[in-house]
GROMACS .gro file of C-alpha atoms in nm:
model
  365
    1UNK     CA    1   0.000   0.000   0.000
    2UNK     CA    2   0.131   0.343  -0.093
    3UNK     CA    3   0.223   0.558   0.205
    4UNK     CA    4   0.039   0.885   0.151
    5UNK     CA    5   0.276   1.061   0.390
    6UNK     CA    6   0.607   0.947   0.242
    7UNK     CA    7   0.681   1.274   0.063
    8UNK     CA    8   0.612   1.482   0.373
    9UNK     CA    9   0.804   1.255   0.605
   10UNK     CA   10   1.103   1.149   0.396
   11UNK     CA   11   1.196   1.467   0.212
   12UNK     CA   12   1.486   1.627   0.399
   13UNK     CA   13   1.405   1.967   0.256
   14UNK     CA   14   1.070   1.985   0.435
   15UNK     CA   15   1.061   2.141   0.781
   16UNK     CA   16   0.894   1.972   1.075
   17UNK     CA   17   0.623   2.239   1.054
   18UNK     CA   18   0.552   2.140   0.692
   19UNK     CA   19   0.553   1.774   0.786
   20UNK     CA   20   0.302   1.828   1.066
   21UNK     CA   21   0.075   2.034   0.840
   22UNK     CA   22   0.088   1.763   0.572
   23UNK     CA   23   0.011   1.498   0.832
   24UNK     CA   24  -0.287   1.687   0.975
   25UNK     CA   25  -0.428   1.746   0.627
   26UNK     CA   26  -0.397   1.381   0.528
   27UNK     CA   27  -0.549   1.261   0.856
   28UNK     CA   28  -0.882   1.384   0.725
   29UNK     CA   29  -0.849   1.179   0.406
   30UNK     CA   30  -0.704   0.840   0.490
   31UNK     CA   31  -0.770   0.688   0.833
   32UNK     CA   32  -0.580   0.365   0.758
   33UNK     CA   33  -0.249   0.541   0.715
   34UNK     CA   34  -0.289   0.769   1.015
   35UNK     CA   35  -0.139   0.561   1.293
   36UNK     CA   36   0.149   0.401   1.101
   37UNK     CA   37   0.275   0.725   0.956
   38UNK     CA   38   0.191   0.913   1.272
   39UNK     CA   39   0.431   0.702   1.478
   40UNK     CA   40   0.718   0.792   1.246
   41UNK     CA   41   0.651   1.165   1.268
   42UNK     CA   42   0.592   1.140   1.642
   43UNK     CA   43   0.938   0.990   1.690
   44UNK     CA   44   1.096   1.282   1.506
   45UNK     CA   45   0.904   1.540   1.705
   46UNK     CA   46   1.009   1.385   2.037
   47UNK     CA   47   1.380   1.430   1.961
   48UNK     CA   48   1.399   1.801   2.039
   49UNK     CA   49   1.272   2.013   2.326
   50UNK     CA   50   1.192   2.293   2.083
   51UNK     CA   51   0.921   2.086   1.916
   52UNK     CA   52   0.663   2.101   2.197
   53UNK     CA   53   0.423   2.328   2.008
   54UNK     CA   54   0.450   2.116   1.693
   55UNK     CA   55   0.399   1.804   1.904
   56UNK     CA   56   0.079   1.950   2.045
   57UNK     CA   57  -0.045   2.032   1.693
   58UNK     CA   58   0.041   1.681   1.581
   59UNK     CA   59  -0.147   1.522   1.870
   60UNK     CA   60  -0.452   1.739   1.805
   61UNK     CA   61  -0.483   1.568   1.466
   62UNK     CA   62  -0.603   1.260   1.652
   63UNK     CA   63  -0.942   1.243   1.817
   64UNK     CA   64  -1.015   1.096   2.159
   65UNK     CA   65  -1.094   0.752   2.026
   66UNK     CA   66  -0.790   0.674   1.810
   67UNK     CA   67  -0.507   0.845   1.997
   68UNK     CA   68  -0.235   0.587   2.042
   69UNK     CA   69  -0.187   0.480   2.405
   70UNK     CA   70   0.181   0.572   2.400
   71UNK     CA   71   0.107   0.927   2.286
   72UNK     CA   72  -0.108   0.979   2.594
   73UNK     CA   73   0.128   0.797   2.829
   74UNK     CA   74   0.450   0.971   2.731
   75UNK     CA   75   0.338   1.315   2.613
   76UNK     CA   76   0.211   1.457   2.943
   77UNK     CA   77   0.013   1.777   2.904
   78UNK     CA   78   0.056   1.765   2.526
   79UNK     CA   79  -0.210   1.493   2.522
   80UNK     CA   80  -0.471   1.691   2.718
   81UNK     CA   81  -0.699   1.670   2.417
   82UNK     CA   82  -0.759   1.304   2.506
   83UNK     CA   83  -0.976   1.427   2.798
   84UNK     CA   84  -1.336   1.488   2.698
   85UNK     CA   85  -1.641   1.574   2.906
   86UNK     CA   86  -1.864   1.467   2.618
   87UNK     CA   87  -1.698   1.125   2.619
   88UNK     CA   88  -1.735   1.103   3.000
   89UNK     CA   89  -2.106   1.186   2.982
   90UNK     CA   90  -2.156   0.930   2.706
   91UNK     CA   91  -1.982   0.662   2.910
   92UNK     CA   92  -2.188   0.744   3.220
   93UNK     CA   93  -2.505   0.706   3.016
   94UNK     CA   94  -2.385   0.371   2.887
   95UNK     CA   95  -2.301   0.268   3.243
   96UNK     CA   96  -2.656   0.359   3.347
   97UNK     CA   97  -2.806   0.145   3.071
   98UNK     CA   98  -2.589  -0.160   3.136
   99UNK     CA   99  -2.537  -0.149   3.514
  100UNK     CA  100  -2.853   0.019   3.644
  101UNK     CA  101  -2.929   0.341   3.828
  102UNK     CA  102  -2.748   0.250   4.150
  103UNK     CA  103  -2.421   0.258   3.955
  104UNK     CA  104  -2.483   0.625   3.867
  105UNK     CA  105  -2.596   0.816   4.178
  106UNK     CA  106  -2.636   1.141   3.987
  107UNK     CA  107  -2.907   0.982   3.773
  108UNK     CA  108  -3.101   0.874   4.080
  109UNK     CA  109  -3.102   1.235   4.201
  110UNK     CA  110  -3.216   1.368   3.863
  111UNK     CA  111  -3.561   1.244   3.955
  112UNK     CA  112  -3.694   1.565   4.111
  113UNK     CA  113  -3.885   1.417   4.409
  114UNK     CA  114  -3.589   1.193   4.497
  115UNK     CA  115  -3.349   1.485   4.462
  116UNK     CA  116  -3.564   1.694   4.696
  117UNK     CA  117  -3.575   1.410   4.948
  118UNK     CA  118  -3.197   1.379   4.949
  119UNK     CA  119  -3.154   1.757   4.982
  120UNK     CA  120  -3.380   1.759   5.288
  121UNK     CA  121  -3.170   1.485   5.444
  122UNK     CA  122  -2.868   1.712   5.393
  123UNK     CA  123  -3.051   1.989   5.577
  124UNK     CA  124  -3.105   2.196   5.264
  125UNK     CA  125  -3.425   2.393   5.222
  126UNK     CA  126  -3.648   2.274   4.938
  127UNK     CA  127  -3.973   2.399   4.796
  128UNK     CA  128  -4.271   2.244   4.973
  129UNK     CA  129  -4.399   1.957   4.761
  130UNK     CA  130  -4.768   1.902   4.698
  131UNK     CA  131  -4.732   1.570   4.525
  132UNK     CA  132  -4.694   1.449   4.168
  133UNK     CA  133  -4.996   1.384   3.947
  134UNK     CA  134  -5.097   1.303   3.596
  135UNK     CA  135  -5.261   1.571   3.387
  136UNK     CA  136  -5.616   1.480   3.485
  137UNK     CA  137  -5.548   1.510   3.859
  138UNK     CA  138  -5.373   1.848   3.855
  139UNK     CA  139  -5.518   2.121   4.077
  140UNK     CA  140  -5.416   2.478   4.009
  141UNK     CA  141  -5.358   2.710   4.305
  142UNK     CA  142  -5.198   3.056   4.338
  143UNK     CA  143  -4.845   3.059   4.479
  144UNK     CA  144  -4.744   2.729   4.322
  145UNK     CA  145  -4.527   2.599   4.042
  146UNK     CA  146  -4.633   2.332   3.793
  147UNK     CA  147  -4.342   2.141   3.640
  148UNK     CA  148  -4.293   1.801   3.472
  149UNK     CA  149  -4.119   1.523   3.660
  150UNK     CA  150  -3.908   1.469   3.347
  151UNK     CA  151  -3.807   1.790   3.177
  152UNK     CA  152  -3.521   2.021   3.092
  153UNK     CA  153  -3.452   2.385   3.009
  154UNK     CA  154  -3.775   2.495   3.185
  155UNK     CA  155  -3.997   2.326   2.927
  156UNK     CA  156  -4.342   2.274   3.077
  157UNK     CA  157  -4.273   2.494   3.381
  158UNK     CA  158  -4.546   2.739   3.490
  159UNK     CA  159  -4.545   2.992   3.773
  160UNK     CA  160  -4.891   3.054   3.919
  161UNK     CA  161  -4.887   3.394   4.092
  162UNK     CA  162  -5.266   3.407   4.056
  163UNK     CA  163  -5.528   3.291   3.807
  164UNK     CA  164  -5.483   3.619   3.621
  165UNK     CA  165  -5.102   3.611   3.631
  166UNK     CA  166  -4.948   3.285   3.508
  167UNK     CA  167  -4.598   3.269   3.360
  168UNK     CA  168  -4.493   3.021   3.094
  169UNK     CA  169  -4.123   3.011   3.184
  170UNK     CA  170  -4.004   2.833   2.870
  171UNK     CA  171  -4.179   3.075   2.634
  172UNK     CA  172  -4.130   3.385   2.854
  173UNK     CA  173  -4.500   3.465   2.829
  174UNK     CA  174  -4.760   3.586   3.079
  175UNK     CA  175  -5.120   3.476   3.035
  176UNK     CA  176  -5.435   3.431   3.242
  177UNK     CA  177  -5.684   3.155   3.308
  178UNK     CA  178  -5.652   2.802   3.436
  179UNK     CA  179  -5.825   2.669   3.122
  180UNK     CA  180  -5.550   2.827   2.911
  181UNK     CA  181  -5.292   2.667   3.141
  182UNK     CA  182  -5.450   2.325   3.094
  183UNK     CA  183  -5.441   2.372   2.717
  184UNK     CA  184  -5.071   2.462   2.725
  185UNK     CA  185  -4.989   2.155   2.932
  186UNK     CA  186  -5.168   1.940   2.675
  187UNK     CA  187  -4.967   2.099   2.394
  188UNK     CA  188  -4.641   2.044   2.585
  189UNK     CA  189  -4.710   1.671   2.580
  190UNK     CA  190  -4.841   1.658   2.226
  191UNK     CA  191  -4.533   1.840   2.093
  192UNK     CA  192  -4.296   1.615   2.286
  193UNK     CA  193  -4.147   1.886   2.509
  194UNK     CA  194  -4.261   1.685   2.811
  195UNK     CA  195  -4.195   1.311   2.762
  196UNK     CA  196  -4.412   1.172   3.043
  197UNK     CA  197  -4.753   1.262   3.183
  198UNK     CA  198  -4.637   1.322   3.537
  199UNK     CA  199  -4.635   1.667   3.694
  200UNK     CA  200  -4.508   1.812   4.021
  201UNK     CA  201  -4.688   2.081   4.217
  202UNK     CA  202  -4.464   2.275   4.454
  203UNK     CA  203  -4.429   2.599   4.643
  204UNK     CA  204  -4.344   2.910   4.441
  205UNK     CA  205  -4.030   3.051   4.601
  206UNK     CA  206  -3.986   3.427   4.596
  207UNK     CA  207  -3.700   3.674   4.579
  208UNK     CA  208  -3.820   4.031   4.620
  209UNK     CA  209  -3.478   4.165   4.512
  210UNK     CA  210  -3.511   4.015   4.164
  211UNK     CA  211  -3.715   4.190   3.890
  212UNK     CA  212  -3.920   3.874   3.831
  213UNK     CA  213  -4.006   3.840   4.200
  214UNK     CA  214  -3.903   3.475   4.183
  215UNK     CA  215  -3.597   3.288   4.308
  216UNK     CA  216  -3.274   3.333   4.111
  217UNK     CA  217  -3.138   3.010   3.962
  218UNK     CA  218  -2.767   2.942   4.020
  219UNK     CA  219  -2.622   2.632   3.853
  220UNK     CA  220  -2.293   2.486   3.973
  221UNK     CA  221  -2.116   2.226   3.758
  222UNK     CA  222  -1.937   2.027   4.028
  223UNK     CA  223  -1.679   1.753   4.004
  224UNK     CA  224  -1.677   1.593   4.350
  225UNK     CA  225  -1.583   1.885   4.569
  226UNK     CA  226  -1.476   2.128   4.298
  227UNK     CA  227  -1.687   2.379   4.106
  228UNK     CA  228  -1.564   2.411   3.748
  229UNK     CA  229  -1.836   2.623   3.585
  230UNK     CA  230  -2.114   2.845   3.720
  231UNK     CA  231  -2.425   2.960   3.538
  232UNK     CA  232  -2.682   3.220   3.638
  233UNK     CA  233  -3.013   3.190   3.457
  234UNK     CA  234  -3.322   3.401   3.444
  235UNK     CA  235  -3.603   3.259   3.233
  236UNK     CA  236  -3.847   3.536   3.318
  237UNK     CA  237  -3.939   3.813   3.234
  238UNK     CA  238  -3.687   3.748   2.954
  239UNK     CA  239  -3.440   3.472   2.884
  240UNK     CA  240  -3.103   3.583   3.022
  241UNK     CA  241  -2.804   3.383   3.133
  242UNK     CA  242  -2.430   3.387   3.182
  243UNK     CA  243  -2.181   3.102   3.214
  244UNK     CA  244  -1.849   3.172   3.381
  245UNK     CA  245  -1.561   3.017   3.571
  246UNK     CA  246  -1.514   3.065   3.948
  247UNK     CA  247  -1.237   3.308   3.854
  248UNK     CA  248  -1.488   3.523   3.663
  249UNK     CA  249  -1.390   3.429   3.307
  250UNK     CA  250  -1.701   3.472   3.095
  251UNK     CA  251  -1.568   3.348   2.759
  252UNK     CA  252  -1.567   2.976   2.833
  253UNK     CA  253  -1.850   2.802   2.643
  254UNK     CA  254  -1.692   2.814   2.299
  255UNK     CA  255  -2.011   2.926   2.127
  256UNK     CA  256  -2.262   3.210   2.143
  257UNK     CA  257  -2.547   3.185   2.390
  258UNK     CA  258  -2.898   3.152   2.244
  259UNK     CA  259  -3.023   3.423   2.476
  260UNK     CA  260  -2.908   3.757   2.611
  261UNK     CA  261  -2.584   3.726   2.803
  262UNK     CA  262  -2.562   3.892   3.141
  263UNK     CA  263  -2.253   4.041   3.297
  264UNK     CA  264  -2.065   3.817   3.541
  265UNK     CA  265  -2.248   3.865   3.873
  266UNK     CA  266  -2.129   3.843   4.229
  267UNK     CA  267  -2.200   3.499   4.371
  268UNK     CA  268  -2.406   3.521   4.693
  269UNK     CA  269  -2.199   3.459   5.003
  270UNK     CA  270  -2.169   3.093   5.089
  271UNK     CA  271  -2.331   2.952   4.774
  272UNK     CA  272  -2.009   2.834   4.609
  273UNK     CA  273  -1.889   2.650   4.919
  274UNK     CA  274  -2.233   2.503   4.975
  275UNK     CA  275  -2.235   2.357   4.623
  276UNK     CA  276  -1.894   2.200   4.686
  277UNK     CA  277  -2.006   2.047   5.016
  278UNK     CA  278  -2.322   1.905   4.863
  279UNK     CA  279  -2.126   1.741   4.580
  280UNK     CA  280  -1.898   1.572   4.835
  281UNK     CA  281  -2.202   1.390   4.977
  282UNK     CA  282  -2.278   1.231   4.639
  283UNK     CA  283  -2.053   0.938   4.534
  284UNK     CA  284  -2.029   1.049   4.172
  285UNK     CA  285  -1.758   1.235   3.977
  286UNK     CA  286  -1.999   1.490   3.831
  287UNK     CA  287  -2.333   1.640   3.920
  288UNK     CA  288  -2.485   1.980   3.852
  289UNK     CA  289  -2.616   2.137   4.173
  290UNK     CA  290  -2.882   2.403   4.120
  291UNK     CA  291  -2.935   2.643   4.409
  292UNK     CA  292  -3.215   2.896   4.427
  293UNK     CA  293  -3.150   3.237   4.578
  294UNK     CA  294  -3.464   3.313   4.778
  295UNK     CA  295  -3.579   3.558   5.043
  296UNK     CA  296  -3.506   3.289   5.304
  297UNK     CA  297  -3.160   3.198   5.170
  298UNK     CA  298  -3.038   2.911   4.950
  299UNK     CA  299  -3.274   2.633   4.852
  300UNK     CA  300  -3.241   2.337   4.618
  301UNK     CA  301  -3.344   2.386   4.259
  302UNK     CA  302  -3.256   2.038   4.136
  303UNK     CA  303  -2.975   1.794   4.074
  304UNK     CA  304  -2.880   1.717   3.715
  305UNK     CA  305  -2.675   1.428   3.583
  306UNK     CA  306  -2.574   1.626   3.277
  307UNK     CA  307  -2.621   1.990   3.184
  308UNK     CA  308  -2.760   2.178   2.890
  309UNK     CA  309  -2.512   2.245   2.610
  310UNK     CA  310  -2.283   1.961   2.728
  311UNK     CA  311  -2.263   1.828   2.372
  312UNK     CA  312  -2.186   2.177   2.234
  313UNK     CA  313  -1.911   2.289   2.470
  314UNK     CA  314  -1.607   2.423   2.286
  315UNK     CA  315  -1.292   2.215   2.273
  316UNK     CA  316  -1.116   2.394   2.557
  317UNK     CA  317  -1.408   2.366   2.801
  318UNK     CA  318  -1.466   2.005   2.697
  319UNK     CA  319  -1.102   1.928   2.782
  320UNK     CA  320  -1.108   2.126   3.107
  321UNK     CA  321  -1.421   1.950   3.231
  322UNK     CA  322  -1.281   1.617   3.107
  323UNK     CA  323  -0.967   1.666   3.317
  324UNK     CA  324  -1.179   1.773   3.615
  325UNK     CA  325  -1.392   1.459   3.575
  326UNK     CA  326  -1.081   1.239   3.581
  327UNK     CA  327  -0.944   1.417   3.890
  328UNK     CA  328  -1.282   1.379   4.062
  329UNK     CA  329  -1.283   1.004   3.995
  330UNK     CA  330  -0.941   0.982   4.162
  331UNK     CA  331  -1.051   1.183   4.469
  332UNK     CA  332  -1.367   0.976   4.500
  333UNK     CA  333  -1.176   0.651   4.473
  334UNK     CA  334  -0.926   0.767   4.734
  335UNK     CA  335  -1.202   0.868   4.975
  336UNK     CA  336  -1.366   0.527   4.937
  337UNK     CA  337  -1.034   0.351   4.996
  338UNK     CA  338  -0.981   0.565   5.305
  339UNK     CA  339  -1.313   0.449   5.447
  340UNK     CA  340  -1.557   0.730   5.369
  341UNK     CA  341  -1.896   0.570   5.409
  342UNK     CA  342  -2.135   0.829   5.259
  343UNK     CA  343  -2.375   0.768   5.547
  344UNK     CA  344  -2.641   1.015   5.431
  345UNK     CA  345  -2.634   0.867   5.082
  346UNK     CA  346  -2.673   0.516   5.223
  347UNK     CA  347  -2.961   0.628   5.441
  348UNK     CA  348  -3.125   0.791   5.140
  349UNK     CA  349  -3.088   0.492   4.907
  350UNK     CA  350  -3.225   0.262   5.176
  351UNK     CA  351  -3.555   0.450   5.149
  352UNK     CA  352  -3.584   0.382   4.775
  353UNK     CA  353  -3.786   0.084   4.669
  354UNK     CA  354  -3.961  -0.033   4.359
  355UNK     CA  355  -3.773   0.205   4.128
  356UNK     CA  356  -3.699   0.107   3.769
  357UNK     CA  357  -3.322   0.105   3.798
  358UNK     CA  358  -3.266   0.103   3.423
  359UNK     CA  359  -3.477   0.412   3.369
  360UNK     CA  360  -3.488   0.615   3.690
  361UNK     CA  361  -3.571   0.931   3.500
  362UNK     CA  362  -3.665   1.034   3.153
  363UNK     CA  363  -3.385   1.091   2.907
  364UNK     CA  364  -3.299   1.460   2.892
  365UNK     CA  365  -3.082   1.673   2.672
   0.00000   0.00000   0.00000
């Protein structure tokens, strides 16, 4: 078989830069030649300390799934691209499907009533729950929230200030009338925005300092004791959000937000540390902890096994979260080896019975 890279690799007149560029271009054309020819160029790049930047460019020509083991083992930070949060999330989902919900604690908590129960056991304030019902058994009352058991991105969420003042959070619309609310719930199911006919009724939490009058939603992407990304979201009266690092870096997502981007806000005192402490009580390398900023202080929003946009994160954030996921797995393993018993988690799981372990919650984006 003709070696497509022979000219680039064996011509003395070509610089290493030219060889790397030729290699990266041909990687997109012929997969079969990639590894064999790549090893030859890799050996040349490893000879000199001045080739670190070229080595990084060379390694970036490989994706997560076909990077040679030795490149990762011996290249140190140059092989950071092998870390991927998308890959980690995909593997966790596969683990859920093959090993059951108890192998993925974060998926157990994604079920909103179970998540609220666990939060209460941690001593965290939660919205008062008025049960879960199918569409026909729903009762509409002022001062409550209607939300689906399985949902994401505020789809199917309604704030009932009064019969004449109802907010469709997903659509950022205000309307009146319980009959109109019932019609919208029906459409949510018919259009597939809500996958299952099961709805939660809970207390409407307030925040008089916010223009909407409702609790502010803080989302902390935690990797077992560390917060990597923070998001502030306001769905009402208009869709506004900002994603940023704990250091205040706003340009981290790698793509433009679909809604108006806010300035980086000041995190309420104690919220960051609280999110870290909560994540340390969950034996999982990643979970998103949503905290509501209310008049009475922090309260649980929900736990999430993934997070919106996870499949769209830019390369740098995907790598950063991938590295954080790996580090969290190591810390978790070390804690277990050192005898940490996760007593609250054990007490919580002992109360669960009759759950469908292979589908503890609806699949969400």
